[in-house]
Amino acid sequence: MRYVVSGLLIVAGLIVGAIGILQQTVWAPDETITASASLSEPGPLLVIEPGVLNLYDTPATLTVQGEGELTLSQASKENIDIWVGETPHSRITGLADESTLAVETGGGEGETANPANGDLFESQLSGEGEIVLDWDSEPARTAFLIASDGESPAASSMEISWPNHAETPWALPLMIIGGILVALGLVLGFMDLRRAQKEKQRREARRERRRRLAATGAAFAIVPVIALAGCGGPAELPTPAPSDPPESAPAVVTDAQLERVITEIADSVAASDEQRHADALAARAAGPFLEQRQSAYAVKDKSEDYELPPAVAAESITVNFTSATDQWPRVTSAITSDSGSGQSQLLVLSQENARADYKLWSQSVLLPGAAIPEVADARQGSQLLAPDQAGLKKTPEDTVRQYADVLQNGDDSRFAGDFAEDAFRKQVERAQTSQREALSEGNGTIEFEYAPAEGNQLAAQQTADGGAIVTGLITVTTTIAPESVEGRTGSLTIPEPQKSIVGESTTSRKLVTKNLQVVSFTVPADGNAQIALVGVSDVLADAELAR
């Protein structure tokens, strides 16, 4: 029995060490946690609810497979839900079990649509048959929308994987304990061997003692008891934990989203300008901008020397003056610049509904030295204001209407003192004076009529100081009449581009010219400050001869 203890120690050490090694190798937990779902009838749209990609520690990897071109769109849950509407769809809401995603179906008889290239979404990924997204952000209110062509099944399968941070805390201690036991067993074995050598010569004398020791001696064994795992019920599944729904209307576009939208609008407008294609222009233009541009195309078709309005400045976005609203139709604004033209422009974009593209509603070139007040952070957005909004020096509709009166009547307007002097107003006054003087020499007459465009075409957003930036459209009608004496009427020499528009170089009739002017103002809150014109776009839209 000399080597029993050392043998037991060595065997125990090998067993304990082997258990530690197995925990680090064969018994080690998987490196990733994976949950998947096979989608037999997902519908044309598939929504991933906020927080699903954050069920475990990120980074998470989302893999979606299906037929054809797949699109993965990212936006807030609120925007995704509005876009989906009553269209048949499925939702990934969490885990059904440790390895299976929970899928719910919903929707009704709503129209289907393809979300690819939709302006409502903050970002999109696309791929042929498969999309892979790496996600390492907070859940917030971020949801995802998956689709193929908007009619075929959105996807056939989905898998989400997360890194598994499960640890094996006993592995190293077991290996250390096992090593110690083996070492102790070897030491005891060596000591037993030395002792046996010393006692070999006295074996006969000690034989009786060894028999007594063998008969009465106590043996012992070390039996390590190690709790490798706790026993209990099944682990509780994690559930999504997104941010609470916003208490106020959210900002409608992010910086990256706005940059993408404006670039696409600028490219579309440039292509339409090249061909002077009025119908194609309508794909990305609306409101005053569309009316101005289409009118300019018609003039350019008749007068080749006529210059179209400036291109959309899209080189850089100086200010994302995004609105905060959860309603449609909606507008949002931006201040952009272009180094080639040296212009800065105030662009107002409109969107009719959640599935519609943003369109350029107005474009005004900022005047030199124009002071734009501070606006709300783009992550919060700015409130949209009604045409009759109170709490400002003037309501938005009064601002446009009364400035039109100032342009028509100059300093004689009773509203002149409410508006700061500006370069455009001075230019208009000089032009009116010059035309009157030139026509008076031939006893001709000229009349100007400035009026807000019909339909209350206004956009107003609140600034950080409680004021507003207001944009509107003014229609200008200029009527030139030749001299008329005792029933005899003189003639007018018609300038370009009116000459090409009406098809005559001289006339004894009245020449009526129409201009469309987009005007943008900073309107202070109630107080003594003046309203300031900060941007304008003046387009000659038409001309005709009248009796």
Coordinates of C-alpha atoms in Angstrom, one line a residue:
M1 CA 0.0 0.0 0.0
R2 CA 3.1 2.2 -0.1
Y3 CA 2.1 3.9 -3.3
V4 CA -1.6 3.9 -2.8
V5 CA -1.8 7.5 -1.5
S6 CA 0.5 8.9 -4.1
G7 CA -1.3 6.9 -6.8
L8 CA -4.7 8.2 -5.6
L9 CA -3.4 11.8 -5.7
I10 CA -2.0 11.4 -9.2
V11 CA -5.2 9.8 -10.5
A12 CA -7.4 12.5 -8.8
G13 CA -5.1 15.2 -10.2
L14 CA -5.4 13.8 -13.7
I15 CA -9.2 13.6 -13.4
V16 CA -9.6 17.1 -12.0
G17 CA -7.1 18.6 -14.6
A18 CA -8.9 16.8 -17.4
I19 CA -12.2 18.2 -16.3
G20 CA -10.7 21.7 -16.4
I21 CA -9.3 21.1 -19.9
L22 CA -12.6 19.7 -21.2
Q23 CA -14.4 22.9 -19.9
Q24 CA -12.0 24.9 -22.1
T25 CA -12.3 22.7 -25.1
V26 CA -15.0 20.0 -25.7
W27 CA -17.4 21.3 -23.1
A28 CA -16.7 25.0 -23.8
P29 CA -19.8 27.1 -24.7
D30 CA -20.3 28.2 -28.3
E31 CA -18.6 31.4 -29.3
T32 CA -21.9 32.8 -30.6
I33 CA -25.6 32.7 -29.6
T34 CA -27.8 32.2 -32.6
A35 CA -31.5 32.4 -33.2
S36 CA -33.2 31.9 -36.5
A37 CA -36.6 31.6 -38.2
S38 CA -37.8 29.9 -41.3
L39 CA -40.3 32.1 -43.0
S40 CA -42.9 30.2 -45.1
E41 CA -45.5 32.9 -45.6
P42 CA -44.0 36.2 -44.3
G43 CA -46.0 38.4 -46.6
P44 CA -44.4 41.1 -48.8
L45 CA -43.0 43.0 -45.8
L46 CA -41.1 41.9 -42.8
V47 CA -40.5 44.1 -39.8
I48 CA -37.9 43.6 -37.1
E49 CA -39.1 45.3 -33.9
P50 CA -36.8 47.7 -31.9
G51 CA -34.5 45.9 -29.5
V52 CA -34.5 42.5 -31.2
L53 CA -30.9 43.0 -32.4
N54 CA -30.0 43.9 -28.8
L55 CA -31.4 40.8 -27.0
Y56 CA -27.8 39.9 -26.1
D57 CA -24.6 41.9 -26.1
T58 CA -23.7 43.4 -29.4
P59 CA -22.2 43.4 -32.0
A60 CA -25.0 41.4 -33.6
T61 CA -25.0 40.0 -37.1
L62 CA -28.3 39.8 -39.0
T63 CA -28.5 37.6 -42.0
V64 CA -31.5 37.6 -44.2
Q65 CA -32.0 35.3 -47.2
G66 CA -34.7 35.3 -49.9
E67 CA -35.3 35.4 -53.6
G68 CA -34.2 38.3 -55.9
E69 CA -33.1 41.7 -54.8
L70 CA -33.6 42.2 -51.1
T71 CA -33.8 45.6 -49.3
L72 CA -33.2 46.2 -45.6
S73 CA -34.5 49.7 -44.5
Q74 CA -33.8 51.4 -41.2
A75 CA -36.0 54.0 -39.5
S76 CA -37.8 54.7 -36.3
K77 CA -40.5 52.2 -35.3
E78 CA -43.1 55.0 -35.8
N79 CA -42.0 55.7 -39.3
I80 CA -41.7 52.0 -40.2
D81 CA -45.2 51.4 -38.9
I82 CA -46.7 54.3 -40.8
W83 CA -45.0 53.1 -44.0
V84 CA -46.2 49.5 -43.6
G85 CA -49.8 50.6 -42.7
E86 CA -52.3 47.9 -43.4
T87 CA -50.1 46.0 -45.9
P88 CA -49.9 42.3 -45.0
H89 CA -46.6 41.7 -43.2
S90 CA -44.8 39.7 -40.5
R91 CA -42.9 41.0 -37.5
I92 CA -39.9 39.6 -35.6
T93 CA -40.8 40.4 -32.0
G94 CA -38.2 38.5 -30.0
L95 CA -37.4 34.9 -29.1
A96 CA -39.8 32.0 -29.1
D97 CA -37.1 29.8 -27.5
E98 CA -33.3 29.9 -27.1
S99 CA -32.7 29.3 -30.7
T100 CA -35.9 30.4 -32.5
L101 CA -37.1 33.9 -33.3
A102 CA -40.7 34.7 -32.6
V103 CA -42.7 35.6 -35.7
E104 CA -46.1 37.3 -35.7
T105 CA -48.3 38.2 -38.7
G106 CA -50.4 41.3 -39.2
G107 CA -51.8 43.8 -41.6
G108 CA -54.9 43.8 -43.7
E109 CA -55.7 44.7 -47.3
G110 CA -53.4 47.7 -47.7
E111 CA -51.6 48.3 -50.9
T112 CA -48.2 46.8 -51.4
A113 CA -45.1 48.8 -52.4
N114 CA -41.4 48.4 -52.7
P115 CA -39.5 50.4 -50.0
A116 CA -36.3 50.5 -52.1
N117 CA -34.8 54.0 -52.3
G118 CA -37.6 55.4 -50.1
D119 CA -36.8 58.8 -48.6
L120 CA -38.5 58.1 -45.3
F121 CA -35.7 55.7 -44.3
E122 CA -32.5 56.7 -42.5
S123 CA -30.4 54.1 -44.4
Q124 CA -30.8 51.1 -46.6
L125 CA -28.9 47.9 -47.6
S126 CA -29.6 45.8 -50.6
G127 CA -28.3 42.5 -51.9
E128 CA -29.1 39.7 -54.3
G129 CA -30.6 36.8 -52.4
E130 CA -28.9 37.8 -49.1
I131 CA -28.3 40.8 -46.8
V132 CA -25.9 40.8 -43.9
L133 CA -26.1 43.7 -41.4
D134 CA -23.6 44.2 -38.5
W135 CA -25.3 46.0 -35.7
D136 CA -23.4 47.6 -32.7
S137 CA -25.7 50.5 -31.6
E138 CA -28.2 51.1 -28.8
P139 CA -31.7 49.9 -29.7
A140 CA -33.4 53.3 -29.2
R141 CA -36.5 53.2 -31.4
T142 CA -34.8 51.7 -34.4
A143 CA -36.8 49.2 -36.4
F144 CA -36.0 47.5 -39.7
L145 CA -38.1 46.7 -42.8
I146 CA -37.2 43.9 -45.1
A147 CA -38.7 43.4 -48.6
S148 CA -37.9 42.0 -52.0
D149 CA -40.0 43.7 -54.7
G150 CA -42.9 44.7 -52.4
E151 CA -45.1 41.9 -53.7
S152 CA -43.1 38.6 -53.5
P153 CA -42.3 37.1 -50.0
A154 CA -40.1 39.4 -48.1
A155 CA -37.6 36.7 -47.1
S156 CA -37.3 32.9 -46.7
S157 CA -35.1 32.8 -43.6
M158 CA -33.5 35.0 -41.0
E159 CA -30.7 34.5 -38.5
I160 CA -29.3 36.7 -35.8
S161 CA -26.1 35.9 -34.0
W162 CA -24.5 37.5 -31.0
P163 CA -21.1 36.9 -29.3
N164 CA -21.4 34.5 -26.4
H165 CA -19.7 35.9 -23.3
A166 CA -20.5 32.9 -21.1
E167 CA -17.4 32.0 -19.0
T168 CA -16.0 28.8 -17.6
P169 CA -14.7 30.1 -14.2
W170 CA -13.8 26.6 -12.9
A171 CA -11.6 25.6 -15.9
L172 CA -8.4 27.3 -14.8
P173 CA -8.8 26.5 -11.0
L174 CA -9.5 22.8 -11.9
M175 CA -6.4 22.6 -14.0
I176 CA -4.3 24.2 -11.3
I177 CA -5.7 21.9 -8.6
G178 CA -5.2 18.9 -10.8
G179 CA -1.6 19.9 -11.3
I180 CA -1.0 20.4 -7.6
L181 CA -2.5 16.9 -6.8
V182 CA -0.4 15.3 -9.5
A183 CA 2.7 17.0 -8.1
L184 CA 1.9 16.1 -4.6
G185 CA 1.4 12.5 -5.6
L186 CA 4.7 12.4 -7.4
V187 CA 6.5 13.9 -4.3
L188 CA 4.8 11.3 -2.0
G189 CA 5.7 8.6 -4.4
F190 CA 9.3 9.7 -4.5
M191 CA 9.4 9.8 -0.7
D192 CA 7.9 6.3 -0.6
L193 CA 10.6 5.1 -2.9
R194 CA 13.4 6.6 -0.8
R195 CA 11.9 5.1 2.3
A196 CA 11.7 1.7 0.7
Q197 CA 15.4 1.8 -0.2
K198 CA 16.4 2.6 3.4
E199 CA 14.2 0.0 4.9
K200 CA 15.2 -2.7 2.5
Q201 CA 18.1 -3.8 4.7
R202 CA 15.9 -4.0 7.8
R203 CA 13.0 -5.7 6.0
E204 CA 13.1 -8.9 8.1
A205 CA 13.2 -7.0 11.4
R206 CA 10.3 -4.8 10.5
R207 CA 8.2 -7.6 8.9
E208 CA 6.1 -8.1 11.9
R209 CA 5.6 -4.3 12.3
R210 CA 4.6 -4.0 8.7
R211 CA 2.1 -6.8 9.1
R212 CA 0.6 -5.0 12.1
L213 CA 0.5 -1.7 10.2
A214 CA -1.1 -3.5 7.2
A215 CA -3.7 -5.1 9.5
T216 CA -4.5 -2.0 11.5
G217 CA -3.5 1.0 9.3
A218 CA -6.1 3.4 7.8
A219 CA -6.4 4.2 4.2
F220 CA -7.8 7.5 2.9
A221 CA -8.6 9.0 -0.5
I222 CA -9.2 12.5 -1.7
V223 CA -12.4 12.7 -3.6
P224 CA -12.9 16.1 -5.0
V225 CA -16.4 17.2 -5.2
I226 CA -16.9 20.1 -7.6
A227 CA -20.1 21.8 -8.6
L228 CA -19.7 22.2 -12.3
A229 CA -23.1 23.6 -12.9
G230 CA -26.1 24.7 -10.9
C231 CA -29.3 22.7 -11.4
G232 CA -32.6 24.6 -11.8
G233 CA -35.4 25.5 -14.2
P234 CA -34.9 26.7 -17.7
A235 CA -33.2 30.2 -18.1
E236 CA -35.5 33.1 -18.7
L237 CA -35.4 34.4 -22.3
P238 CA -34.3 38.0 -22.8
T239 CA -36.9 40.4 -24.2
P240 CA -36.4 43.5 -26.4
A241 CA -35.9 46.7 -24.4
P242 CA -36.2 49.7 -26.8
S243 CA -36.4 53.3 -25.7
D244 CA -39.8 54.6 -24.7
P245 CA -42.0 56.1 -27.4
P246 CA -41.2 59.8 -28.0
E247 CA -43.4 62.3 -26.0
S248 CA -43.2 64.8 -28.8
A249 CA -43.0 64.7 -32.6
P250 CA -39.5 63.6 -33.7
A251 CA -37.2 65.2 -36.2
V252 CA -38.1 64.0 -39.7
V253 CA -34.6 63.6 -41.4
T254 CA -31.1 62.8 -40.1
D255 CA -28.0 64.5 -41.6
A256 CA -27.1 61.5 -43.6
Q257 CA -30.7 61.0 -44.8
L258 CA -30.9 64.7 -45.9
E259 CA -27.6 64.5 -47.8
R260 CA -28.8 61.5 -49.7
V261 CA -32.2 63.1 -50.5
I262 CA -30.8 66.5 -51.6
T263 CA -28.2 64.8 -53.8
E264 CA -30.9 62.7 -55.5
I265 CA -33.1 65.8 -56.0
A266 CA -30.2 67.8 -57.4
D267 CA -29.3 65.0 -59.9
S268 CA -32.9 64.7 -61.0
V269 CA -33.4 68.4 -61.5
A270 CA -30.1 68.6 -63.4
A271 CA -31.2 65.8 -65.7
S272 CA -34.6 67.5 -66.3
D273 CA -32.8 70.9 -66.9
E274 CA -30.6 69.3 -69.6
Q275 CA -33.6 68.0 -71.5
R276 CA -36.1 70.7 -70.3
H277 CA -38.4 67.8 -69.5
A278 CA -41.2 69.3 -67.5
D279 CA -42.9 66.0 -66.7
A280 CA -39.7 64.3 -65.5
L281 CA -39.1 67.4 -63.3
A282 CA -42.3 66.6 -61.4
A283 CA -40.7 63.4 -60.0
R284 CA -38.6 65.5 -57.6
A285 CA -40.2 68.9 -57.7
A286 CA -43.4 70.4 -56.3
G287 CA -45.0 73.7 -55.3
P288 CA -43.4 77.0 -56.2
F289 CA -40.2 75.4 -57.4
L290 CA -42.0 73.2 -59.9
E291 CA -44.1 76.1 -61.2
Q292 CA -41.0 78.3 -61.6
R293 CA -39.0 75.7 -63.3
Q294 CA -41.6 74.5 -65.7
S295 CA -42.4 78.0 -66.6
A296 CA -38.7 78.6 -67.2
Y297 CA -38.5 75.6 -69.5
A298 CA -41.4 77.0 -71.6
V299 CA -39.6 80.3 -71.9
K300 CA -36.3 78.7 -72.7
D301 CA -37.9 76.6 -75.5
K302 CA -38.9 79.9 -77.2
S303 CA -35.8 82.0 -76.2
E304 CA -32.6 80.1 -76.3
D305 CA -30.7 83.0 -74.7
Y306 CA -32.9 82.9 -71.7
E307 CA -31.0 81.6 -68.6
L308 CA -32.7 78.9 -66.5
P309 CA -32.8 79.4 -62.7
P310 CA -29.7 78.3 -60.8
A311 CA -28.9 74.6 -60.3
V312 CA -29.7 73.1 -56.9
A313 CA -26.8 73.6 -54.6
A314 CA -25.9 70.2 -53.2
E315 CA -22.2 70.3 -52.6
S316 CA -22.5 70.7 -48.9
I317 CA -25.3 71.1 -46.3
T318 CA -24.6 74.0 -44.0
V319 CA -27.7 73.6 -41.8
N320 CA -30.1 70.7 -41.5
F321 CA -33.2 72.8 -40.6
T322 CA -35.3 69.7 -40.1
S323 CA -38.8 69.9 -39.0
A324 CA -40.3 67.9 -36.1
T325 CA -43.6 66.4 -37.0
D326 CA -45.4 63.1 -37.2
Q327 CA -48.0 64.3 -39.7
W328 CA -48.2 64.3 -43.5
P329 CA -48.0 66.3 -45.8
R330 CA -44.8 67.6 -44.2
V331 CA -42.0 70.0 -45.1
T332 CA -38.4 70.3 -44.0
S333 CA -35.7 72.7 -44.9
A334 CA -31.9 72.9 -45.4
I335 CA -29.3 75.6 -46.2
T336 CA -26.9 74.3 -48.8
S337 CA -23.9 75.8 -50.6
D338 CA -22.0 75.3 -53.9
S339 CA -18.4 76.5 -54.3
G340 CA -18.7 76.6 -58.1
S341 CA -21.5 79.2 -58.2
G342 CA -20.6 80.7 -54.8
Q343 CA -24.2 80.5 -53.8
S344 CA -25.9 79.5 -50.6
Q345 CA -29.5 78.4 -51.0
L346 CA -32.4 77.8 -48.7
L347 CA -34.2 74.7 -49.9
V348 CA -37.6 73.7 -48.6
L349 CA -38.6 70.0 -49.2
S350 CA -42.1 68.5 -49.1
Q351 CA -43.4 65.0 -48.7
E352 CA -47.0 64.1 -49.4
N353 CA -47.1 60.8 -47.5
A354 CA -44.9 58.2 -45.8
R355 CA -44.2 56.3 -49.0
A356 CA -43.7 59.4 -51.2
D357 CA -40.3 60.8 -52.1
Y358 CA -39.3 64.2 -50.9
K359 CA -39.7 66.9 -53.5
L360 CA -38.0 70.3 -53.8
W361 CA -40.8 72.7 -52.9
S362 CA -38.9 75.9 -53.1
Q363 CA -35.4 77.3 -53.8
S364 CA -34.2 80.7 -52.7
V365 CA -30.7 82.1 -53.1
L366 CA -29.5 83.7 -49.9
L367 CA -28.7 87.3 -50.1
P368 CA -25.1 88.5 -49.3
G369 CA -24.8 89.0 -45.6
A370 CA -28.1 87.3 -44.8
A371 CA -28.2 86.5 -41.1
I372 CA -29.9 83.2 -40.3
P373 CA -30.9 82.8 -36.6
E374 CA -29.9 79.7 -34.6
V375 CA -32.2 76.7 -35.2
A376 CA -32.9 73.7 -33.1
D377 CA -30.6 70.8 -33.0
A378 CA -31.3 68.5 -36.0
R379 CA -31.8 65.6 -33.6
Q380 CA -34.8 67.4 -32.1
G381 CA -36.2 69.3 -35.1
S382 CA -38.2 72.5 -35.4
Q383 CA -41.9 73.0 -35.1
L384 CA -43.9 73.6 -38.3
L385 CA -46.0 76.8 -38.1
A386 CA -49.4 77.5 -39.5
P387 CA -50.0 80.3 -42.0
D388 CA -51.9 82.3 -39.3
Q389 CA -49.4 81.4 -36.5
A390 CA -49.6 83.8 -33.6
G391 CA -46.7 84.8 -31.4
L392 CA -44.6 86.3 -34.2
K393 CA -44.2 89.9 -35.2
K394 CA -46.4 89.0 -38.2
T395 CA -48.1 85.8 -39.1
P396 CA -46.4 83.9 -42.0
E397 CA -49.2 84.8 -44.4
D398 CA -49.2 88.5 -43.4
T399 CA -45.4 88.6 -43.8
V400 CA -45.6 87.5 -47.5
R401 CA -48.7 89.6 -48.3
Q402 CA -47.4 92.8 -46.7
Y403 CA -43.9 92.4 -48.3
A404 CA -45.6 92.2 -51.6
D405 CA -47.3 95.5 -50.8
V406 CA -43.9 97.0 -50.0
L407 CA -42.5 95.8 -53.3
Q408 CA -45.4 97.4 -55.1
N409 CA -45.6 100.7 -53.3
G410 CA -42.0 101.1 -51.9
D411 CA -41.6 103.5 -49.1
D412 CA -45.3 104.6 -49.5
S413 CA -46.4 101.2 -48.2
R414 CA -47.7 101.4 -44.7
F415 CA -45.8 98.2 -44.0
A416 CA -42.4 99.5 -45.2
G417 CA -41.1 100.2 -41.7
D418 CA -41.8 96.6 -40.5
F419 CA -39.2 95.2 -43.0
A420 CA -35.5 95.9 -42.9
E421 CA -33.9 97.3 -46.1
D422 CA -32.6 94.6 -48.4
A423 CA -30.7 94.5 -51.7
F424 CA -33.5 92.9 -53.6
R425 CA -36.0 95.5 -52.6
K426 CA -33.6 98.3 -53.7
Q427 CA -33.0 96.5 -56.9
V428 CA -36.8 96.3 -57.6
E429 CA -37.2 100.0 -56.8
R430 CA -34.4 100.9 -59.2
A431 CA -35.8 98.8 -61.9
Q432 CA -39.3 100.2 -61.5
T433 CA -38.0 103.8 -61.6
S434 CA -35.8 103.1 -64.7
Q435 CA -38.7 101.5 -66.6
R436 CA -41.1 104.3 -65.7
E437 CA -38.6 106.9 -66.9
A438 CA -37.9 105.1 -70.2
L439 CA -41.6 104.7 -71.0
S440 CA -42.5 108.2 -70.1
E441 CA -40.3 109.5 -72.9
G442 CA -42.6 107.7 -75.3
N443 CA -45.7 108.5 -73.3
G444 CA -46.1 104.8 -72.5
T445 CA -47.3 103.5 -69.1
I446 CA -46.3 100.7 -66.9
E447 CA -48.1 99.2 -63.9
F448 CA -46.8 96.7 -61.4
E449 CA -49.0 94.3 -59.3
Y450 CA -47.5 92.2 -56.5
A451 CA -49.7 89.6 -54.8
P452 CA -49.2 86.4 -52.8
A453 CA -49.7 83.4 -55.0
E454 CA -53.1 81.8 -54.9
G455 CA -53.5 78.7 -52.6
N456 CA -51.6 80.1 -49.7
Q457 CA -48.2 78.6 -50.8
L458 CA -46.3 79.0 -47.5
A459 CA -43.8 77.2 -45.4
A460 CA -42.8 78.3 -41.9
Q461 CA -40.6 76.7 -39.3
Q462 CA -39.8 77.9 -35.8
T463 CA -36.2 79.0 -34.9
A464 CA -34.5 78.5 -31.6
D465 CA -35.3 82.0 -30.4
G466 CA -39.1 81.6 -30.9
G467 CA -39.1 83.4 -34.3
A468 CA -39.5 81.8 -37.7
I469 CA -38.1 81.3 -41.1
V470 CA -41.0 81.9 -43.6
T471 CA -41.0 81.1 -47.3
G472 CA -43.7 82.1 -49.7
L473 CA -44.5 82.8 -53.4
I474 CA -45.3 86.2 -54.9
T475 CA -46.8 86.6 -58.3
V476 CA -45.7 89.8 -60.1
T477 CA -47.7 91.1 -63.1
T478 CA -46.1 93.9 -65.1
T479 CA -48.3 95.6 -67.7
I480 CA -46.8 98.0 -70.3
A481 CA -49.1 100.0 -72.5
P482 CA -48.1 102.1 -75.5
E483 CA -49.1 105.7 -75.9
S484 CA -52.8 106.2 -76.8
V485 CA -54.0 109.6 -78.1
E486 CA -57.4 110.3 -79.5
G487 CA -58.0 106.7 -80.5
R488 CA -54.5 106.4 -82.0
T489 CA -52.2 103.9 -80.4
G490 CA -48.4 104.0 -80.6
S491 CA -46.2 100.9 -80.7
L492 CA -43.9 99.2 -78.2
T493 CA -40.6 97.6 -79.0
I494 CA -40.7 94.2 -77.2
P495 CA -37.4 93.2 -75.5
E496 CA -36.2 89.6 -75.1
P497 CA -37.2 87.1 -73.9
Q498 CA -40.8 88.5 -74.2
K499 CA -40.2 89.1 -77.9
S500 CA -39.6 85.4 -78.5
I501 CA -42.4 84.4 -76.1
V502 CA -45.1 86.4 -77.9
G503 CA -43.6 86.0 -81.4
E504 CA -43.5 89.7 -82.2
S505 CA -40.9 92.4 -82.0
T506 CA -43.3 95.4 -81.8
T507 CA -46.9 95.8 -80.8
S508 CA -49.6 98.3 -80.3
R509 CA -51.2 96.1 -77.7
K510 CA -50.4 95.8 -74.0
L511 CA -47.5 93.7 -73.0
V512 CA -48.2 91.7 -69.9
T513 CA -45.2 89.9 -68.2
K514 CA -45.6 87.5 -65.3
N515 CA -42.8 86.8 -62.8
L516 CA -42.8 84.3 -59.9
Q517 CA -40.8 85.3 -56.9
V518 CA -39.9 82.9 -54.0
V519 CA -39.1 85.0 -51.0
S520 CA -37.7 83.8 -47.6
F521 CA -37.7 85.8 -44.4
T522 CA -36.6 85.7 -40.8
V523 CA -39.5 86.8 -38.7
P524 CA -38.8 87.7 -35.1
A525 CA -41.1 86.9 -32.2
D526 CA -43.2 89.7 -30.9
G527 CA -41.0 92.8 -30.4
N528 CA -39.5 95.8 -32.1
A529 CA -37.1 93.9 -34.4
Q530 CA -37.7 94.1 -38.1
I531 CA -38.5 91.3 -40.5
A532 CA -35.6 90.6 -42.9
L533 CA -35.6 89.2 -46.4
V534 CA -32.8 86.6 -46.5
G535 CA -33.4 84.8 -49.8
V536 CA -35.1 85.2 -53.1
S537 CA -35.6 83.5 -56.5
D538 CA -37.1 85.6 -59.3
V539 CA -38.2 83.8 -62.5
L540 CA -39.7 85.3 -65.6
A541 CA -42.6 82.9 -66.1
D542 CA -44.6 84.1 -69.1
A543 CA -45.6 87.0 -71.4
E544 CA -48.6 87.8 -73.5
L545 CA -50.2 90.5 -75.5
A546 CA -53.5 91.9 -74.3
R547 CA -56.0 94.5 -75.5

